Amino acid sequence: MGGRTDGSGAGTGRRSRPPRMIVEQLEDLWSGVAAVVPDVAPLAARLDYAGCRRALADLWDLVLTALTTGAADPPTVVAARAQLLTRVRDLQAELEDARSEAVRVQMLTGVADAVSELRRCSTAADLFDCAALVGNECLGFDRTLVSSVEDDTWQMRAMHVPADPAWARDIVAVGTSAPPRLDGALVESDVVDTGLPVLVMEVPDNPRVFRQLAVVGKSSSYAAAPVVLRGSVVGMIHADQYFQRRDMRPDDRAVLVAFAAGFGRVLDHLHLSDGLAALQAGMPIRTAASARRIEPARGLGDVLSRRENEVMQLLAEGEANRQIAARMHLSETTVKTHVASILRKLRVRSRAEAVAVWLKATAASV
């Protein structure tokens, strides 16, 4: 599996090399400095991004020192030194642009590798465990925590800490022994309510983090991204860089968002497969039960209304009219009216037929 690097060799992948053209420009600059600055040692063969960055910083210091201490030197030499400073700044900007592009490519490659591994899973349980593993191996995170969201409760499911498996179990146990409620107090409530990722800094002093998890996990910062299934937040993926001893950054959050989206697509496929199999066997269908909705599913486009789509998803989860009424804060009579309208619009005679049509339409759109 591939690994991500931050351009300076950190992460799980091999060191990333800058384009040869930039290295050649750096070598040319170093030779130019040696011609107008006394006692410049030969350029060491440091060809990764961090090495080039250090070399350019050294060049800047050398030329600036020569300029400030050699004002009495011939004007042509002073002018050459000033021109070299401009070239150093230009090459530094070019190096950072190349590094940013390399990081973007590495991010996309890492996410593609991670999602490819997820597609090998045949059950949701395997998927959660695999996601925690490939978050480390493919994306370069030090620790990845995968959770589900059920009835406004944060249910921690899987985590991998390769260097300390027992620690991973202890972290998950904190969440499973007393699953925290997502009632607005925790920052994860925002993730579920809005469907947007967060970057949480200064964890030990942050009043909105899950304190028990912060104590046992010892993170200084982390990112969390929602797992969205057909318009509903059904889970979250957390990650940090504990062993690298650095704060999470916006590009880490972007990687986690892309990974969570891929996880959601695979999870949706597994749920649809399970639902169709259960339907054929005459069993109750359970999909993303008790998830917090941020947008009602529209598996049948404009055939059903927004409210009917909400009712339809609950029907697909195997809920009875009474349960649907309680979850949607409607009367049972109103739910029956919605169900009757759904049957009429889908031109079916039973709830089971409606669920079959809805699941097949949703599967076709995935």
Tab-separated table of C-alpha atoms in Angstrom:
chain	number	residue	atom	x	y	z
A	1	MET	CA	0.000	0.000	0.000
A	2	GLY	CA	1.078	3.546	-0.675
A	3	GLY	CA	1.846	6.123	1.955
A	4	ARG	CA	1.470	9.860	2.206
A	5	THR	CA	4.326	12.221	2.897
A	6	ASP	CA	4.307	15.885	3.710
A	7	GLY	CA	7.088	16.567	1.234
A	8	SER	CA	9.897	16.427	3.748
A	9	GLY	CA	9.978	12.690	4.276
A	10	ALA	CA	7.394	12.518	7.098
A	11	GLY	CA	4.587	10.018	6.867
A	12	THR	CA	4.602	6.395	5.808
A	13	GLY	CA	5.822	6.788	2.237
A	14	ARG	CA	9.287	7.216	0.775
A	15	ARG	CA	10.870	10.650	0.555
A	16	SER	CA	9.393	12.807	-2.174
A	17	ARG	CA	11.840	14.343	-4.650
A	18	PRO	CA	11.446	17.787	-6.218
A	19	PRO	CA	11.485	18.097	-10.040
A	20	ARG	CA	14.943	17.767	-11.582
A	21	MET	CA	14.589	21.242	-13.125
A	22	ILE	CA	14.393	22.827	-9.656
A	23	VAL	CA	17.418	20.871	-8.460
A	24	GLU	CA	19.390	22.009	-11.514
A	25	GLN	CA	18.411	25.637	-10.852
A	26	LEU	CA	19.520	25.238	-7.247
A	27	GLU	CA	22.891	23.847	-8.333
A	28	ASP	CA	23.302	26.743	-10.766
A	29	LEU	CA	22.425	29.247	-8.030
A	30	TRP	CA	24.936	27.681	-5.662
A	31	SER	CA	27.661	28.018	-8.297
A	32	GLY	CA	26.692	31.647	-8.836
A	33	VAL	CA	26.962	32.361	-5.139
A	34	ALA	CA	30.377	30.693	-4.971
A	35	ALA	CA	31.569	33.139	-7.636
A	36	VAL	CA	30.696	36.276	-5.644
A	37	VAL	CA	30.752	35.110	-2.011
A	38	PRO	CA	34.036	33.905	-0.502
A	39	ASP	CA	34.475	30.462	1.063
A	40	VAL	CA	31.234	28.825	-0.131
A	41	ALA	CA	31.464	25.061	0.311
A	42	PRO	CA	30.239	22.730	-2.467
A	43	LEU	CA	26.520	21.947	-2.472
A	44	ALA	CA	25.733	18.716	-0.640
A	45	ALA	CA	23.626	16.150	-2.480
A	46	ARG	CA	20.360	16.883	-0.635
A	47	LEU	CA	17.738	16.356	-3.265
A	48	ASP	CA	14.515	15.959	-1.293
A	49	TYR	CA	12.233	18.920	-0.623
A	50	ALA	CA	13.548	19.491	2.882
A	51	GLY	CA	17.146	19.471	1.643
A	52	CYS	CA	16.392	21.958	-1.144
A	53	ARG	CA	14.556	24.169	1.323
A	54	ARG	CA	17.536	24.170	3.693
A	55	ALA	CA	19.975	24.856	0.864
A	56	LEU	CA	17.969	27.854	-0.344
A	57	ALA	CA	17.785	29.198	3.208
A	58	ASP	CA	21.577	28.818	3.472
A	59	LEU	CA	22.024	30.646	0.171
A	60	TRP	CA	19.852	33.504	1.356
A	61	ASP	CA	21.867	33.881	4.547
A	62	LEU	CA	25.209	33.694	2.699
A	63	VAL	CA	24.307	36.288	0.074
A	64	LEU	CA	22.598	38.624	2.546
A	65	THR	CA	25.627	38.502	4.843
A	66	ALA	CA	27.934	39.234	1.909
A	67	LEU	CA	25.780	42.173	0.889
A	68	THR	CA	25.704	43.733	4.344
A	69	THR	CA	29.416	43.233	5.027
A	70	GLY	CA	30.766	43.896	1.539
A	71	ALA	CA	29.228	47.245	0.671
A	72	ALA	CA	32.682	48.486	-0.373
A	73	ASP	CA	33.142	45.689	-2.929
A	74	PRO	CA	33.042	46.532	-6.662
A	75	PRO	CA	29.548	47.653	-7.825
A	76	THR	CA	29.320	44.755	-10.267
A	77	VAL	CA	29.819	42.258	-7.440
A	78	VAL	CA	27.257	43.988	-5.207
A	79	ALA	CA	24.738	44.019	-8.087
A	80	ALA	CA	25.371	40.325	-8.758
A	81	ARG	CA	24.699	39.503	-5.106
A	82	ALA	CA	21.445	41.492	-5.124
A	83	GLN	CA	20.346	39.666	-8.262
A	84	LEU	CA	21.140	36.348	-6.588
A	85	LEU	CA	18.832	37.216	-3.672
A	86	THR	CA	15.988	37.746	-6.127
A	87	ARG	CA	16.717	34.425	-7.789
A	88	VAL	CA	16.753	32.658	-4.398
A	89	ARG	CA	13.321	34.078	-3.539
A	90	ASP	CA	11.930	33.083	-6.947
A	91	LEU	CA	13.248	29.545	-6.631
A	92	GLN	CA	11.881	29.236	-3.095
A	93	ALA	CA	8.409	30.109	-4.424
A	94	GLU	CA	8.803	27.640	-7.289
A	95	LEU	CA	9.885	24.910	-4.869
A	96	GLU	CA	6.829	25.441	-2.655
A	97	ASP	CA	4.509	25.340	-5.690
A	98	ALA	CA	6.066	22.049	-6.780
A	99	ARG	CA	5.801	20.668	-3.254
A	100	SER	CA	2.109	21.611	-3.035
A	101	GLU	CA	1.391	19.875	-6.331
A	102	ALA	CA	3.309	16.777	-5.230
A	103	VAL	CA	1.365	16.669	-1.965
A	104	ARG	CA	-1.948	16.911	-3.836
A	105	VAL	CA	-0.964	14.000	-6.075
A	106	GLN	CA	0.142	11.958	-3.053
A	107	MET	CA	-3.129	12.732	-1.284
A	108	LEU	CA	-5.222	11.563	-4.229
A	109	THR	CA	-3.111	8.438	-4.643
A	110	GLY	CA	-3.373	7.625	-0.935
A	111	VAL	CA	-7.156	8.074	-0.877
A	112	ALA	CA	-7.567	5.960	-4.021
A	113	ASP	CA	-5.463	3.183	-2.477
A	114	ALA	CA	-7.417	3.384	0.784
A	115	VAL	CA	-10.839	3.206	-0.876
A	116	SER	CA	-9.642	0.329	-3.060
A	117	GLU	CA	-8.823	-1.590	0.127
A	118	LEU	CA	-12.249	-0.764	1.582
A	119	ARG	CA	-13.986	-2.237	-1.478
A	120	ARG	CA	-12.566	-5.623	-0.569
A	121	CYS	CA	-14.752	-5.744	2.568
A	122	SER	CA	-17.851	-7.919	2.496
A	123	THR	CA	-19.506	-6.797	5.759
A	124	ALA	CA	-19.978	-3.481	7.543
A	125	ALA	CA	-18.047	-4.785	10.569
A	126	ASP	CA	-15.056	-5.612	8.362
A	127	LEU	CA	-15.353	-2.206	6.735
A	128	PHE	CA	-15.044	-0.286	10.011
A	129	ASP	CA	-11.989	-2.288	11.039
A	130	CYS	CA	-10.367	-1.966	7.612
A	131	ALA	CA	-10.951	1.804	7.542
A	132	ALA	CA	-9.111	2.226	10.831
A	133	LEU	CA	-6.188	0.246	9.428
A	134	VAL	CA	-5.860	1.876	5.983
A	135	GLY	CA	-6.197	5.339	7.507
A	136	ASN	CA	-2.727	4.668	8.906
A	137	GLU	CA	-1.215	2.603	6.117
A	138	CYS	CA	-2.481	4.473	3.039
A	139	LEU	CA	-3.066	7.999	4.294
A	140	GLY	CA	-0.134	8.428	6.656
A	141	PHE	CA	-2.154	9.190	9.787
A	142	ASP	CA	-0.739	7.920	13.056
A	143	ARG	CA	-4.127	6.941	14.525
A	144	THR	CA	-7.521	6.584	12.851
A	145	LEU	CA	-10.742	6.160	14.835
A	146	VAL	CA	-13.883	5.022	12.988
A	147	SER	CA	-17.292	5.500	14.620
A	148	SER	CA	-20.981	5.200	13.871
A	149	VAL	CA	-23.713	7.640	14.884
A	150	GLU	CA	-26.883	6.066	16.238
A	151	ASP	CA	-29.787	7.879	17.911
A	152	ASP	CA	-27.652	11.000	18.430
A	153	THR	CA	-25.005	8.881	20.161
A	154	TRP	CA	-21.333	8.602	19.194
A	155	GLN	CA	-20.512	4.884	18.958
A	156	MET	CA	-16.762	4.214	18.630
A	157	ARG	CA	-16.189	1.112	16.548
A	158	ALA	CA	-12.540	0.591	15.552
A	159	MET	CA	-9.072	2.041	15.954
A	160	HIS	CA	-5.558	0.886	15.098
A	161	VAL	CA	-2.346	1.897	16.839
A	162	PRO	CA	0.224	-0.441	15.236
A	163	ALA	CA	2.861	0.344	17.854
A	164	ASP	CA	0.475	-0.254	20.768
A	165	PRO	CA	-2.659	-2.364	20.019
A	166	ALA	CA	-3.632	-2.394	23.707
A	167	TRP	CA	-3.757	1.395	23.717
A	168	ALA	CA	-6.118	1.308	20.727
A	169	ARG	CA	-8.424	-1.045	22.615
A	170	ASP	CA	-8.347	1.232	25.664
A	171	ILE	CA	-9.281	4.260	23.551
A	172	VAL	CA	-12.230	2.497	21.925
A	173	ALA	CA	-13.311	1.102	25.300
A	174	VAL	CA	-13.710	4.657	26.639
A	175	GLY	CA	-16.330	5.307	23.988
A	176	THR	CA	-18.092	1.954	24.164
A	177	SER	CA	-18.407	1.864	27.945
A	178	ALA	CA	-20.312	5.147	28.048
A	179	PRO	CA	-21.082	6.384	24.508
A	180	PRO	CA	-21.279	10.202	24.543
A	181	ARG	CA	-24.473	11.966	23.496
A	182	LEU	CA	-24.226	14.389	20.583
A	183	ASP	CA	-26.494	17.003	22.126
A	184	GLY	CA	-24.506	20.087	21.184
A	185	ALA	CA	-21.918	20.065	23.949
A	186	LEU	CA	-19.215	18.247	21.954
A	187	VAL	CA	-17.612	19.537	18.773
A	188	GLU	CA	-18.645	16.250	17.143
A	189	SER	CA	-22.247	17.458	17.469
A	190	ASP	CA	-21.375	20.123	14.894
A	191	VAL	CA	-20.039	17.471	12.521
A	192	VAL	CA	-23.297	15.541	12.743
A	193	ASP	CA	-25.586	18.577	12.626
A	194	THR	CA	-23.919	20.258	9.646
A	195	GLY	CA	-22.269	17.390	7.794
A	196	LEU	CA	-19.017	19.389	7.756
A	197	PRO	CA	-15.517	18.366	8.941
A	198	VAL	CA	-13.687	19.988	11.834
A	199	LEU	CA	-10.075	20.611	12.787
A	200	VAL	CA	-9.775	20.593	16.587
A	201	MET	CA	-6.713	22.270	18.083
A	202	GLU	CA	-5.337	22.501	21.639
A	203	VAL	CA	-7.285	19.423	22.680
A	204	PRO	CA	-6.151	19.352	26.357
A	205	ASP	CA	-7.659	22.824	26.933
A	206	ASN	CA	-10.628	22.612	24.558
A	207	PRO	CA	-13.885	22.598	26.568
A	208	ARG	CA	-15.884	20.951	23.747
A	209	VAL	CA	-13.889	17.736	23.360
A	210	PHE	CA	-14.934	14.403	24.870
A	211	ARG	CA	-12.812	14.695	27.994
A	212	GLN	CA	-12.436	10.965	28.778
A	213	LEU	CA	-11.230	10.326	25.220
A	214	ALA	CA	-8.845	13.304	25.354
A	215	VAL	CA	-7.279	11.980	28.559
A	216	VAL	CA	-6.658	8.437	27.349
A	217	GLY	CA	-5.859	9.418	23.755
A	218	LYS	CA	-3.464	12.280	24.595
A	219	SER	CA	-3.981	14.044	21.257
A	220	SER	CA	-2.904	17.658	20.922
A	221	SER	CA	-5.049	18.111	17.813
A	222	TYR	CA	-7.242	16.008	15.553
A	223	ALA	CA	-9.489	16.172	12.504
A	224	ALA	CA	-12.943	14.628	12.218
A	225	ALA	CA	-14.976	14.106	9.049
A	226	PRO	CA	-18.583	12.935	8.677
A	227	VAL	CA	-19.579	9.723	6.933
A	228	VAL	CA	-22.694	10.593	4.938
A	229	LEU	CA	-25.003	7.931	3.579
A	230	ARG	CA	-27.875	9.092	1.358
A	231	GLY	CA	-28.050	12.477	3.015
A	232	SER	CA	-27.623	11.231	6.572
A	233	VAL	CA	-24.579	11.432	8.838
A	234	VAL	CA	-24.162	7.816	9.896
A	235	GLY	CA	-20.641	7.951	11.274
A	236	MET	CA	-17.397	9.867	11.714
A	237	ILE	CA	-13.727	9.264	11.062
A	238	HIS	CA	-11.156	10.885	13.363
A	239	ALA	CA	-7.408	11.047	12.764
A	240	ASP	CA	-4.316	12.584	14.338
A	241	GLN	CA	-0.524	12.687	14.036
A	242	TYR	CA	0.368	11.773	17.611
A	243	PHE	CA	3.646	9.964	16.940
A	244	GLN	CA	4.850	12.548	14.411
A	245	ARG	CA	4.316	15.123	17.171
A	246	ARG	CA	2.737	17.703	14.908
A	247	ASP	CA	-0.638	19.390	14.720
A	248	MET	CA	-3.171	18.359	12.130
A	249	ARG	CA	-3.373	20.735	9.169
A	250	PRO	CA	-6.025	21.719	6.619
A	251	ASP	CA	-4.535	19.347	4.040
A	252	ASP	CA	-4.877	16.469	6.543
A	253	ARG	CA	-8.523	17.411	6.990
A	254	ALA	CA	-9.007	17.439	3.202
A	255	VAL	CA	-7.565	13.927	2.941
A	256	LEU	CA	-9.845	12.724	5.742
A	257	VAL	CA	-12.916	14.244	4.045
A	258	ALA	CA	-12.146	12.452	0.772
A	259	PHE	CA	-11.539	9.188	2.628
A	260	ALA	CA	-14.793	9.514	4.609
A	261	ALA	CA	-16.691	10.104	1.359
A	262	GLY	CA	-15.229	6.925	-0.128
A	263	PHE	CA	-16.018	5.035	3.080
A	264	GLY	CA	-19.625	6.243	2.869
A	265	ARG	CA	-20.013	5.008	-0.704
A	266	VAL	CA	-18.709	1.560	0.187
A	267	LEU	CA	-20.898	1.425	3.300
A	268	ASP	CA	-23.930	2.407	1.236
A	269	HIS	CA	-23.201	-0.396	-1.220
A	270	LEU	CA	-22.952	-2.934	1.606
A	271	HIS	CA	-26.201	-1.705	3.167
A	272	LEU	CA	-28.036	-1.895	-0.159
A	273	SER	CA	-26.732	-5.411	-0.753
A	274	ASP	CA	-27.825	-6.458	2.747
A	275	GLY	CA	-31.205	-4.796	2.261
A	276	LEU	CA	-31.951	-6.514	-1.028
A	277	ALA	CA	-30.838	-9.867	0.389
A	278	ALA	CA	-33.067	-9.380	3.439
A	279	LEU	CA	-35.979	-8.367	1.252
A	280	GLN	CA	-35.631	-11.501	-0.855
A	281	ALA	CA	-35.540	-13.578	2.343
A	282	GLY	CA	-38.612	-11.849	3.758
A	283	MET	CA	-36.643	-10.338	6.660
A	284	PRO	CA	-36.872	-6.813	8.101
A	285	ILE	CA	-34.510	-4.434	6.346
A	286	ARG	CA	-32.032	-2.396	8.357
A	287	THR	CA	-29.926	0.226	6.633
A	288	ALA	CA	-28.444	3.297	8.319
A	289	ALA	CA	-30.766	3.029	11.279
A	290	SER	CA	-31.177	5.991	13.611
A	291	ALA	CA	-28.803	8.213	11.658
A	292	ARG	CA	-29.080	11.989	11.984
A	293	ARG	CA	-30.419	13.378	8.723
A	294	ILE	CA	-28.987	16.493	7.156
A	295	GLU	CA	-30.858	16.088	3.867
A	296	PRO	CA	-33.618	13.591	2.969
A	297	ALA	CA	-32.671	10.928	0.458
A	298	ARG	CA	-34.019	11.391	-3.052
A	299	GLY	CA	-33.467	7.941	-4.541
A	300	LEU	CA	-36.425	8.385	-6.899
A	301	GLY	CA	-35.748	11.947	-7.988
A	302	ASP	CA	-38.893	14.041	-8.046
A	303	VAL	CA	-41.341	11.134	-7.891
A	304	LEU	CA	-41.654	11.412	-4.120
A	305	SER	CA	-41.824	14.575	-2.059
A	306	ARG	CA	-39.127	15.488	0.439
A	307	ARG	CA	-41.221	14.217	3.349
A	308	GLU	CA	-42.191	11.049	1.470
A	309	ASN	CA	-38.519	10.300	0.854
A	310	GLU	CA	-37.926	10.584	4.599
A	311	VAL	CA	-40.777	8.180	5.290
A	312	MET	CA	-39.520	5.871	2.527
A	313	GLN	CA	-36.066	5.576	4.050
A	314	LEU	CA	-37.567	4.672	7.416
A	315	LEU	CA	-39.779	2.083	5.727
A	316	ALA	CA	-36.623	0.644	4.149
A	317	GLU	CA	-35.098	0.428	7.634
A	318	GLY	CA	-37.992	-1.776	8.694
A	319	GLU	CA	-39.772	0.764	10.901
A	320	ALA	CA	-43.503	0.400	11.609
A	321	ASN	CA	-45.891	3.368	11.269
A	322	ARG	CA	-45.810	3.994	15.015
A	323	GLN	CA	-41.997	4.108	15.062
A	324	ILE	CA	-41.893	6.374	12.017
A	325	ALA	CA	-44.376	8.723	13.671
A	326	ALA	CA	-42.231	8.929	16.808
A	327	ARG	CA	-39.002	9.565	14.934
A	328	MET	CA	-40.502	12.180	12.619
A	329	HIS	CA	-42.676	13.790	15.297
A	330	LEU	CA	-45.855	13.141	13.301
A	331	SER	CA	-49.165	11.525	14.113
A	332	GLU	CA	-49.584	7.920	13.088
A	333	THR	CA	-52.522	8.978	10.874
A	334	THR	CA	-50.253	11.378	8.985
A	335	VAL	CA	-47.687	8.633	8.469
A	336	LYS	CA	-50.400	6.338	7.066
A	337	THR	CA	-51.380	9.097	4.650
A	338	HIS	CA	-47.772	9.440	3.486
A	339	VAL	CA	-47.448	5.670	3.043
A	340	ALA	CA	-50.644	5.536	0.993
A	341	SER	CA	-49.340	8.350	-1.213
A	342	ILE	CA	-46.018	6.531	-1.683
A	343	LEU	CA	-47.765	3.327	-2.751
A	344	ARG	CA	-49.898	5.269	-5.223
A	345	LYS	CA	-46.978	7.185	-6.737
A	346	LEU	CA	-44.807	4.073	-7.046
A	347	ARG	CA	-47.766	2.069	-8.428
A	348	VAL	CA	-47.283	-0.780	-5.959
A	349	ARG	CA	-49.687	-2.525	-3.610
A	350	SER	CA	-47.593	-3.167	-0.517
A	351	ARG	CA	-44.898	-1.647	1.642
A	352	ALA	CA	-42.526	-4.494	0.702
A	353	GLU	CA	-42.945	-3.728	-2.986
A	354	ALA	CA	-42.355	-0.028	-2.302
A	355	VAL	CA	-39.136	-0.821	-0.429
A	356	ALA	CA	-37.949	-3.067	-3.270
A	357	VAL	CA	-38.556	-0.321	-5.849
A	358	TRP	CA	-36.887	2.305	-3.659
A	359	LEU	CA	-33.813	0.176	-2.904
A	360	LYS	CA	-33.323	-0.743	-6.560
A	361	ALA	CA	-33.687	2.878	-7.650
A	362	THR	CA	-31.178	3.986	-5.007
A	363	ALA	CA	-28.742	1.220	-5.937
A	364	ALA	CA	-28.945	2.269	-9.599
A	365	SER	CA	-27.973	5.821	-8.691
A	366	VAL	CA	-24.889	4.826	-6.631
